[in-house]
Coordinates of C-alpha atoms in Angstrom, one line a residue:
M4 CA 138.0 178.1 120.4
K5 CA 138.1 177.3 116.5
F6 CA 140.8 174.7 117.2
R7 CA 138.7 172.8 119.9
S8 CA 135.3 173.0 118.0
S9 CA 137.6 171.2 115.0
T10 CA 138.7 168.6 116.9
R11 CA 134.9 168.2 118.8
N12 CA 133.5 167.7 114.9
T13 CA 136.5 165.7 113.6
L14 CA 135.8 163.2 116.9
S15 CA 132.1 163.6 116.8
S16 CA 132.4 162.5 112.6
A17 CA 134.6 159.2 113.9
H18 CA 132.0 157.7 116.1
R19 CA 129.2 158.6 113.7
G20 CA 127.2 154.9 113.4
F21 CA 125.8 153.4 110.4
T22 CA 122.3 155.1 109.5
L23 CA 119.1 152.8 109.3
V24 CA 118.9 153.3 105.4
E25 CA 122.6 151.9 105.1
L26 CA 121.8 148.9 107.8
L27 CA 118.9 147.9 105.9
V28 CA 121.1 148.2 102.2
V29 CA 123.7 146.0 103.8
I30 CA 121.1 143.1 105.1
A31 CA 119.2 143.4 101.7
I32 CA 123.3 142.5 100.0
I33 CA 123.5 139.7 102.4
G34 CA 120.4 138.4 101.5
V35 CA 120.8 138.6 97.6
L36 CA 124.1 136.8 98.2
V37 CA 122.5 134.2 100.7
A38 CA 120.1 133.5 98.0
L39 CA 122.6 132.9 95.3
L40 CA 125.0 130.6 97.1
L41 CA 122.0 128.5 98.5
P42 CA 121.3 126.5 95.4
A43 CA 124.9 125.9 94.7
V44 CA 125.4 124.8 98.1
Q45 CA 122.7 122.3 97.8
Q46 CA 123.9 121.2 94.5
A47 CA 127.3 120.6 96.3
R48 CA 125.7 118.8 99.3
E49 CA 123.5 116.7 96.4
A50 CA 126.6 116.0 94.5
A51 CA 128.5 114.8 97.6
R52 CA 125.1 112.3 98.6
R53 CA 125.2 110.8 95.2
A54 CA 129.1 110.1 95.1
Q55 CA 128.2 108.1 98.5
C56 CA 125.2 106.4 97.0
V57 CA 127.7 105.3 93.8
N58 CA 130.4 104.5 96.4
N59 CA 127.7 102.1 98.3
Q60 CA 126.8 100.3 95.0
K61 CA 130.1 99.7 94.3
N62 CA 130.7 98.2 97.5
I63 CA 127.8 96.1 97.0
G64 CA 128.7 95.1 93.7
L65 CA 132.3 94.1 94.7
A66 CA 130.3 92.0 97.8
L67 CA 128.5 90.3 95.5
H68 CA 131.9 89.4 93.1
N69 CA 133.0 88.0 96.3
Y70 CA 130.4 86.1 97.4
H71 CA 130.6 84.5 93.5
D72 CA 133.9 83.8 93.8
T73 CA 133.3 81.8 97.0
Y74 CA 130.2 80.0 96.2
N75 CA 130.9 79.9 92.3
N76 CA 126.8 81.6 92.0
L77 CA 125.2 84.5 93.0
P78 CA 123.0 84.7 96.0
Y79 CA 119.7 83.1 96.3
L80 CA 116.8 85.2 95.3
G81 CA 113.8 83.3 96.3
F82 CA 110.2 83.4 94.7
E83 CA 109.9 80.0 92.3
T84 CA 109.7 77.6 94.9
A85 CA 110.3 79.5 98.5
D86 CA 108.4 81.8 100.2
G87 CA 109.1 85.8 99.9
D88 CA 109.5 86.1 102.9
T89 CA 113.1 84.4 102.9
I90 CA 116.2 86.4 104.0
S91 CA 117.3 88.4 101.1
V92 CA 120.1 89.0 99.2
F93 CA 121.3 91.8 100.9
G94 CA 121.2 89.3 104.2
R95 CA 123.4 86.8 102.5
I96 CA 126.1 89.1 101.6
L97 CA 126.8 90.2 105.0
P98 CA 130.0 88.8 105.6
F99 CA 131.4 90.7 102.4
I100 CA 130.7 94.0 103.5
E101 CA 132.1 93.4 107.0
Q102 CA 129.3 92.3 108.7
N103 CA 129.8 89.1 109.7
A104 CA 128.6 89.5 113.5
L105 CA 125.1 90.1 112.4
Y106 CA 125.6 87.6 109.6
E107 CA 126.0 84.8 112.2
T108 CA 122.5 85.9 114.1
L109 CA 120.8 84.7 110.9
D110 CA 118.4 81.9 110.7
F111 CA 117.8 80.8 107.3
N112 CA 115.2 78.2 108.4
G113 CA 112.2 79.4 107.0
R114 CA 110.5 83.0 106.8
A115 CA 112.6 86.4 108.0
N116 CA 109.9 87.8 109.8
A117 CA 106.8 86.9 112.6
G118 CA 109.9 87.5 115.5
K119 CA 112.7 85.8 113.9
N120 CA 116.0 87.4 112.7
T121 CA 114.6 90.6 114.6
L122 CA 118.6 91.6 114.7
Y123 CA 118.5 91.4 111.3
R124 CA 115.6 93.2 110.1
T125 CA 116.2 96.1 112.4
T126 CA 119.6 96.8 112.3
P127 CA 120.2 99.8 109.8
I128 CA 123.3 99.4 107.5
D129 CA 125.0 102.1 105.8
V130 CA 126.0 100.7 102.9
Y131 CA 122.5 99.5 102.2
S132 CA 121.3 103.5 102.6
C133 CA 121.4 106.6 100.2
P134 CA 122.3 109.6 102.2
S135 CA 119.3 111.2 99.8
E136 CA 117.0 109.0 101.3
T137 CA 115.0 109.1 104.7
L138 CA 115.8 106.0 106.6
T139 CA 112.8 104.4 108.0
L140 CA 112.0 101.2 110.5
G141 CA 108.6 100.3 108.9
E142 CA 106.4 98.9 111.5
S143 CA 108.2 100.1 114.2
N144 CA 105.0 100.2 116.5
S145 CA 105.1 96.6 116.4
G146 CA 105.4 95.4 120.2
D147 CA 109.4 94.1 120.8
Y148 CA 110.1 95.2 117.0
H149 CA 108.2 91.6 116.5
W150 CA 107.0 92.8 112.8
S151 CA 109.5 95.8 112.4
H152 CA 111.8 96.0 109.1
Q153 CA 114.7 98.1 108.1
R154 CA 113.9 99.9 104.6
Y155 CA 116.9 99.7 102.1
S156 CA 117.7 101.9 99.2
Y157 CA 118.9 99.2 97.1
A158 CA 117.9 96.4 94.8
V159 CA 118.9 93.6 92.5
C160 CA 117.4 93.4 89.2
V161 CA 115.5 90.8 88.7
G162 CA 114.6 91.1 84.7
N163 CA 112.4 93.3 82.4
S164 CA 108.8 92.6 82.8
N165 CA 108.1 91.6 86.4
Y166 CA 109.1 89.4 89.7
N167 CA 107.8 86.2 87.8
Q168 CA 108.9 87.2 84.5
D169 CA 105.9 86.2 82.5
D170 CA 103.0 87.5 81.0
V171 CA 100.8 88.7 84.4
N172 CA 100.8 92.8 83.5
N173 CA 99.8 91.4 79.7
W174 CA 103.8 91.5 78.7
D175 CA 104.1 93.8 75.6
G176 CA 106.4 90.8 74.1
L177 CA 110.1 91.8 74.6
W178 CA 112.2 88.8 75.2
T179 CA 111.7 87.5 78.7
Y180 CA 112.2 84.0 80.3
K181 CA 110.3 82.7 83.1
S182 CA 112.2 82.7 86.3
G183 CA 115.2 83.8 84.6
G184 CA 115.4 87.1 84.0
T185 CA 118.1 87.4 86.3
A186 CA 121.5 85.9 86.9
F187 CA 120.6 85.1 91.0
K188 CA 119.7 81.8 92.0
M189 CA 115.9 81.7 91.9
G190 CA 114.4 78.0 92.8
N191 CA 116.3 75.1 92.1
H192 CA 117.9 77.1 89.2
I193 CA 121.7 78.4 89.8
Y194 CA 123.1 81.3 88.2
G195 CA 126.3 83.2 87.9
L196 CA 128.3 85.7 85.9
K197 CA 128.4 83.2 82.7
D198 CA 124.9 83.7 82.6
I199 CA 125.1 87.1 81.5
T200 CA 125.5 86.5 78.1
D201 CA 124.5 90.1 77.0
G202 CA 127.6 91.5 78.9
T203 CA 128.6 92.0 82.3
S204 CA 129.3 95.8 81.4
N205 CA 126.0 96.2 79.7
T206 CA 123.5 94.6 81.8
V207 CA 122.4 96.3 85.5
M208 CA 122.6 94.3 88.4
V209 CA 121.8 96.7 91.4
S210 CA 120.0 100.2 91.1
E211 CA 117.9 102.3 93.8
V212 CA 114.6 102.1 95.0
P213 CA 112.5 104.2 97.2
I214 CA 112.1 104.3 100.7
N215 CA 108.3 104.5 102.2
T216 CA 108.6 106.8 105.0
N217 CA 105.6 105.4 106.9
D218 CA 106.8 103.8 109.7
Q219 CA 103.5 102.4 111.1
G220 CA 102.2 100.0 108.9
W221 CA 103.4 97.0 106.2
Q222 CA 103.1 99.4 103.5
G223 CA 104.0 96.8 100.8
M224 CA 107.4 95.5 99.9
Y225 CA 109.0 98.4 97.8
A226 CA 112.3 98.7 99.2
V227 CA 111.7 96.1 102.5
G228 CA 115.0 94.7 101.1
V229 CA 115.3 92.3 104.5
Y230 CA 113.1 90.1 102.5
A231 CA 113.4 88.4 99.3
S232 CA 110.3 89.9 97.6
G233 CA 111.4 93.4 98.6
A234 CA 114.9 93.3 97.4
G235 CA 114.5 92.9 93.7
F236 CA 113.3 95.7 90.9
T237 CA 112.5 95.3 87.3
G238 CA 113.1 97.2 84.1
Y239 CA 109.5 97.2 82.9
L240 CA 109.0 100.8 84.0
G241 CA 111.9 103.6 83.4
P242 CA 114.0 105.0 85.9
N243 CA 112.3 107.4 88.4
T244 CA 108.8 106.6 86.4
R245 CA 105.8 108.4 87.0
A246 CA 103.3 105.7 85.6
S247 CA 101.5 103.4 88.2
V248 CA 103.3 100.6 89.7
D249 CA 102.5 97.1 90.4
G250 CA 102.7 96.7 93.7
G251 CA 102.2 92.7 94.0
R252 CA 100.5 91.4 96.8
R253 CA 99.8 94.7 98.7
C254 CA 99.8 98.4 97.6
W255 CA 101.0 101.3 99.5
N256 CA 99.8 105.2 99.8
A257 CA 101.4 107.5 97.2
N258 CA 101.9 110.2 99.6
D259 CA 104.2 108.0 101.8
Y260 CA 107.1 108.4 99.7
L261 CA 108.9 111.7 99.2
Q262 CA 108.2 112.0 95.6
K263 CA 104.5 110.3 94.9
I264 CA 104.5 107.0 93.7
P265 CA 101.5 105.7 92.7
C266 CA 100.3 101.9 92.9
H267 CA 97.9 99.3 91.7
N268 CA 97.4 95.7 92.2
G269 CA 97.9 93.6 88.6
G270 CA 97.5 89.9 89.9
G271 CA 97.5 90.4 93.6
N272 CA 100.5 88.0 94.4
W273 CA 104.3 89.3 94.8
R274 CA 105.4 87.6 91.4
T275 CA 103.4 90.2 89.8
A276 CA 105.3 93.1 90.8
T277 CA 107.0 95.5 89.1
F278 CA 108.8 97.4 91.5
A279 CA 111.1 100.5 89.3
A280 CA 114.4 102.0 90.0
F281 CA 113.4 105.0 91.8
S282 CA 115.9 108.0 93.3
M283 CA 115.7 110.9 94.8
H284 CA 118.7 112.4 92.8
P285 CA 117.5 114.8 90.0
G286 CA 117.2 113.8 86.9
G287 CA 117.9 110.0 87.2
V288 CA 119.7 106.9 89.5
N289 CA 122.6 104.8 90.0
A290 CA 122.7 101.8 88.6
C291 CA 125.5 99.1 89.2
N292 CA 126.3 96.3 86.5
Y293 CA 127.4 93.1 86.8
D294 CA 131.0 94.1 86.2
A295 CA 131.2 96.2 89.7
S296 CA 130.9 99.3 87.5
V297 CA 128.4 101.9 88.4
S298 CA 127.0 104.7 86.4
F299 CA 124.5 107.4 86.2
V300 CA 120.8 106.3 84.1
P301 CA 119.1 109.3 83.1
E302 CA 115.5 109.2 83.7
T303 CA 115.2 110.4 80.1
I304 CA 116.7 106.9 78.8
D305 CA 114.8 105.5 76.1
I306 CA 112.4 102.7 77.6
W307 CA 113.5 100.0 75.1
T308 CA 117.1 100.6 75.9
W309 CA 116.4 100.3 79.6
R310 CA 114.6 97.2 79.0
A311 CA 117.6 95.7 77.1
R312 CA 120.1 97.0 80.1
T313 CA 117.8 94.9 82.8
S314 CA 117.7 91.9 80.8
P315 CA 121.0 89.2 81.1
Q316 CA 120.4 87.1 78.2
G317 CA 118.2 89.3 75.6
G318 CA 120.3 89.6 72.5
E319 CA 119.6 92.9 72.1
V320 CA 122.0 95.7 71.0
N321 CA 122.8 97.3 74.3
T322 CA 123.8 101.0 73.6
N323 CA 125.1 103.6 75.8
Y324 CA 122.7 105.4 78.3

């Protein structure tokens, strides 16, 4: 009998399950581990997204160099004598990012909107989209995509004051020259890499801009890269600025951005715009220089250093970030 009792006790002990307290302790431990691991996972994902963003800008930089090798100048930016609704720099380099078929659909006669170039305006292009941003088709509610436009994550640098490189914003005296704050072709002026006298490795050519997530309206031209008027940014404000941005002809709702960006009208036309470099990456933006090298620019960069980096012929001493 004692032998049977011992066997029964042993079997009973072997089949005993977890108590409620033990189960709660295990769940608590798992919760703590998840809480500890989640930030690391998020950081790893953001690092991967930032690396992809760097790769995108590198490809854009190389495409611009290939364009320059082909035509001996950089693409047309617009604005001096042309409508800001013309096809942008990003449309003109499509053959150099393996988008020949889309390029062949372009109509360069006149504006890019009002029903023209619908495929170009509405086709998402991976290399023009930072994975940390929310890809948005503006005016997606327009019938037959008549006014719809894809918003991009990148823009070319147009200088260190405003789009027109003049005193519309009561410019504070830093060196500038009208319609020449960039090496991209503007109006009848043809510019190229030879005009980057401050050094191609010291001057910013392309950087990030924020995507407006409101898909129902026009909401201004910030990051509407399909048009010349939305394909640029300036160095007047620092990266990831919290200051009010001159929206040019039309402002936006600050809440339309993942990080609120306030807006004001400084002069009422596109040429007054001071669109700033802006990203969803913590701490700064990726920027591609005129030599096609890409680096991360901290948002704490001295504003005068940033303005020097975003002017091609300022003669300033361009120090490291």
